[in-house]
């Protein structure tokens, strides 16, 4: 099957006063149609930058593409501006971390969803300039009400009359999920979509996102530093470390047999009953002066000379368990981390 999203050898830097910050370094990532992929890693590993690169929302003036490609549905998202513009908001949509910041506080939800539908309705035929026929508009209005109901917002007509501040955090995120689904996309990028919510609401929202994506065959690329959330929702997990792909594994294998020392330490750092969360010693290196070779080498208990000299390649076939490490953990060494 052709992947829906195909990212290969993507390197990207930000221009800063102190020189180029190489935030993404030869990233490889494939997302198949209908697949839910989690992008995990500590803060500063480049998850948001990768999500924004796919969406084409990085500041152009400050961004330098070094190499590689991002293809969505065959379109070169880094070089074909017109096609990218067509896909953005239609074929690929976005669920943000903080929905409050993404709404305009001055307008009712009705106006904000109405604006989205004017430009991104899947029923749009000739309405290139935001014009819709009466029949199209009526169909869109019905689709909006049905979608609000689908994301379990009772009394959708009342929700439409509210201002963003009149909704709870969970309700706002449900509206955001509705808005991400209304254009009938093929890929949703959800950037830490539940971080700003209470724990109980987080679980509901993740469950909802997964159910709707599966029902509609929509792929989801979900960034999180919360491995529990990745367990809840993902089919496959991609671990990023300091702008590099460290490991890619199906969900069960990821939690049961992590092969990269970083993944293993991430999992071991999770809080357990009777034990507080323990951090990984050291910090993610600055992208201004990343260590040579494997970027994890200064924090790695398995580090040897080769780790400083040579960057490890990502081994294995797509779809299988892949790891970029000179000294990966053997399956026999792991006693199950689930
Ligand atoms: N505009 C920018 N200019 C320079 N450096 C930047 C810029 N934006 C992000 N960075 C740097 O890029 C690196 C990756 O940041 P990014 O936000 O993508 O990481 P992340 O994994 O999403 O972290 P978080 O979970 O905290 O959002 C960090 O070192 C960050 O400081």
Short mmCIF file of N, CA and C in Angstrom, two decimals, residues 88-90 102-104 107-122 124 127-132 137 140-141 144 160 175 179 182-183:
data_model
loop_
_atom_site.label_atom_id
_atom_site.label_comp_id
_atom_site.label_asym_id
_atom_site.label_seq_id
_atom_site.Cartn_x
_atom_site.Cartn_y
_atom_site.Cartn_z
N UNK A 88 -3.89 21.69 2.49
CA UNK A 88 -3.91 22.13 3.88
C UNK A 88 -5.33 22.51 4.31
N UNK A 89 -5.78 21.94 5.40
CA UNK A 89 -7.13 22.24 5.87
C UNK A 89 -8.19 21.39 5.21
N UNK A 90 -7.82 20.65 4.17
CA UNK A 90 -8.77 19.76 3.50
C UNK A 90 -8.31 18.31 3.64
N UNK A 102 -6.66 28.78 19.81
CA UNK A 102 -6.91 28.65 18.37
C UNK A 102 -8.25 29.24 17.94
N UNK A 103 -9.12 29.52 18.93
CA UNK A 103 -10.39 30.17 18.58
C UNK A 103 -10.22 31.68 18.62
N UNK A 104 -11.04 32.37 17.85
CA UNK A 104 -11.10 33.82 17.99
C UNK A 104 -12.09 34.11 19.12
N UNK A 107 -15.76 35.83 18.40
CA UNK A 107 -16.84 35.29 17.56
C UNK A 107 -17.45 34.03 18.15
N UNK A 108 -18.75 33.88 17.92
CA UNK A 108 -19.43 32.66 18.37
C UNK A 108 -18.90 31.47 17.59
N UNK A 109 -19.10 30.27 18.17
CA UNK A 109 -18.64 29.04 17.52
C UNK A 109 -19.28 28.92 16.13
N UNK A 110 -20.54 29.35 16.00
CA UNK A 110 -21.23 29.26 14.70
C UNK A 110 -20.44 29.98 13.61
N UNK A 111 -19.95 31.17 13.94
CA UNK A 111 -19.22 31.97 12.92
C UNK A 111 -17.90 31.29 12.57
N UNK A 112 -17.27 30.70 13.58
CA UNK A 112 -15.94 30.13 13.33
C UNK A 112 -16.04 28.83 12.52
N UNK A 113 -17.08 28.04 12.84
CA UNK A 113 -17.26 26.81 12.02
C UNK A 113 -17.77 27.21 10.63
N UNK A 114 -18.61 28.24 10.59
CA UNK A 114 -19.14 28.70 9.30
C UNK A 114 -18.01 29.13 8.38
N UNK A 115 -17.04 29.83 8.94
CA UNK A 115 -15.90 30.29 8.15
C UNK A 115 -15.10 29.10 7.61
N UNK A 116 -14.90 28.11 8.50
CA UNK A 116 -14.18 26.90 8.06
C UNK A 116 -14.91 26.25 6.88
N UNK A 117 -16.23 26.10 7.02
CA UNK A 117 -16.98 25.39 5.98
C UNK A 117 -17.00 26.17 4.67
N UNK A 118 -16.99 27.49 4.78
CA UNK A 118 -16.99 28.32 3.57
C UNK A 118 -15.80 27.97 2.67
N UNK A 119 -14.66 27.70 3.32
CA UNK A 119 -13.44 27.48 2.53
C UNK A 119 -13.06 26.02 2.40
N UNK A 120 -13.48 25.21 3.38
CA UNK A 120 -12.94 23.85 3.42
C UNK A 120 -14.00 22.76 3.33
N UNK A 121 -15.22 23.12 3.02
CA UNK A 121 -16.26 22.09 2.94
C UNK A 121 -15.91 21.02 1.91
N UNK A 122 -16.16 19.76 2.25
CA UNK A 122 -15.87 18.72 1.25
C UNK A 122 -16.88 18.73 0.11
N UNK A 124 -17.64 21.35 -1.53
CA UNK A 124 -17.37 22.50 -2.38
C UNK A 124 -17.11 22.06 -3.81
N UNK A 127 -17.28 26.59 -5.64
CA UNK A 127 -17.21 27.75 -4.74
C UNK A 127 -15.77 28.08 -4.38
N UNK A 128 -14.99 28.36 -5.39
CA UNK A 128 -13.57 28.60 -5.20
C UNK A 128 -13.32 29.86 -4.36
N UNK A 129 -14.23 30.79 -4.39
CA UNK A 129 -14.00 32.04 -3.66
C UNK A 129 -14.87 32.12 -2.41
N UNK A 130 -15.17 30.98 -1.86
CA UNK A 130 -15.93 30.97 -0.62
C UNK A 130 -17.43 31.06 -0.84
N UNK A 131 -17.86 31.02 -2.11
CA UNK A 131 -19.29 31.09 -2.39
C UNK A 131 -19.85 29.68 -2.43
N UNK A 132 -21.02 29.49 -1.79
CA UNK A 132 -21.67 28.17 -1.84
C UNK A 132 -23.11 28.35 -2.26
N UNK A 137 -24.89 25.01 1.17
CA UNK A 137 -24.86 25.59 2.51
C UNK A 137 -25.74 24.80 3.47
N UNK A 140 -24.06 21.66 4.35
CA UNK A 140 -22.97 21.94 5.30
C UNK A 140 -23.52 22.15 6.71
N UNK A 141 -24.62 22.93 6.82
CA UNK A 141 -25.20 23.20 8.14
C UNK A 141 -25.63 21.89 8.80
N UNK A 144 -22.60 20.01 10.00
CA UNK A 144 -22.03 20.60 11.23
C UNK A 144 -22.80 20.09 12.45
N UNK A 160 -23.41 26.09 19.16
CA UNK A 160 -23.07 27.02 18.07
C UNK A 160 -23.25 28.48 18.48
N UNK A 175 -15.07 20.48 19.98
CA UNK A 175 -15.37 21.33 18.81
C UNK A 175 -14.19 21.30 17.85
N UNK A 179 -14.13 20.21 14.03
CA UNK A 179 -13.64 21.07 12.94
C UNK A 179 -12.54 20.38 12.13
N UNK A 182 -14.60 17.83 9.88
CA UNK A 182 -15.61 18.32 8.92
C UNK A 182 -15.13 18.40 7.47
N UNK A 183 -13.89 18.79 7.22
CA UNK A 183 -13.44 18.80 5.81
C UNK A 183 -13.23 17.40 5.23
#
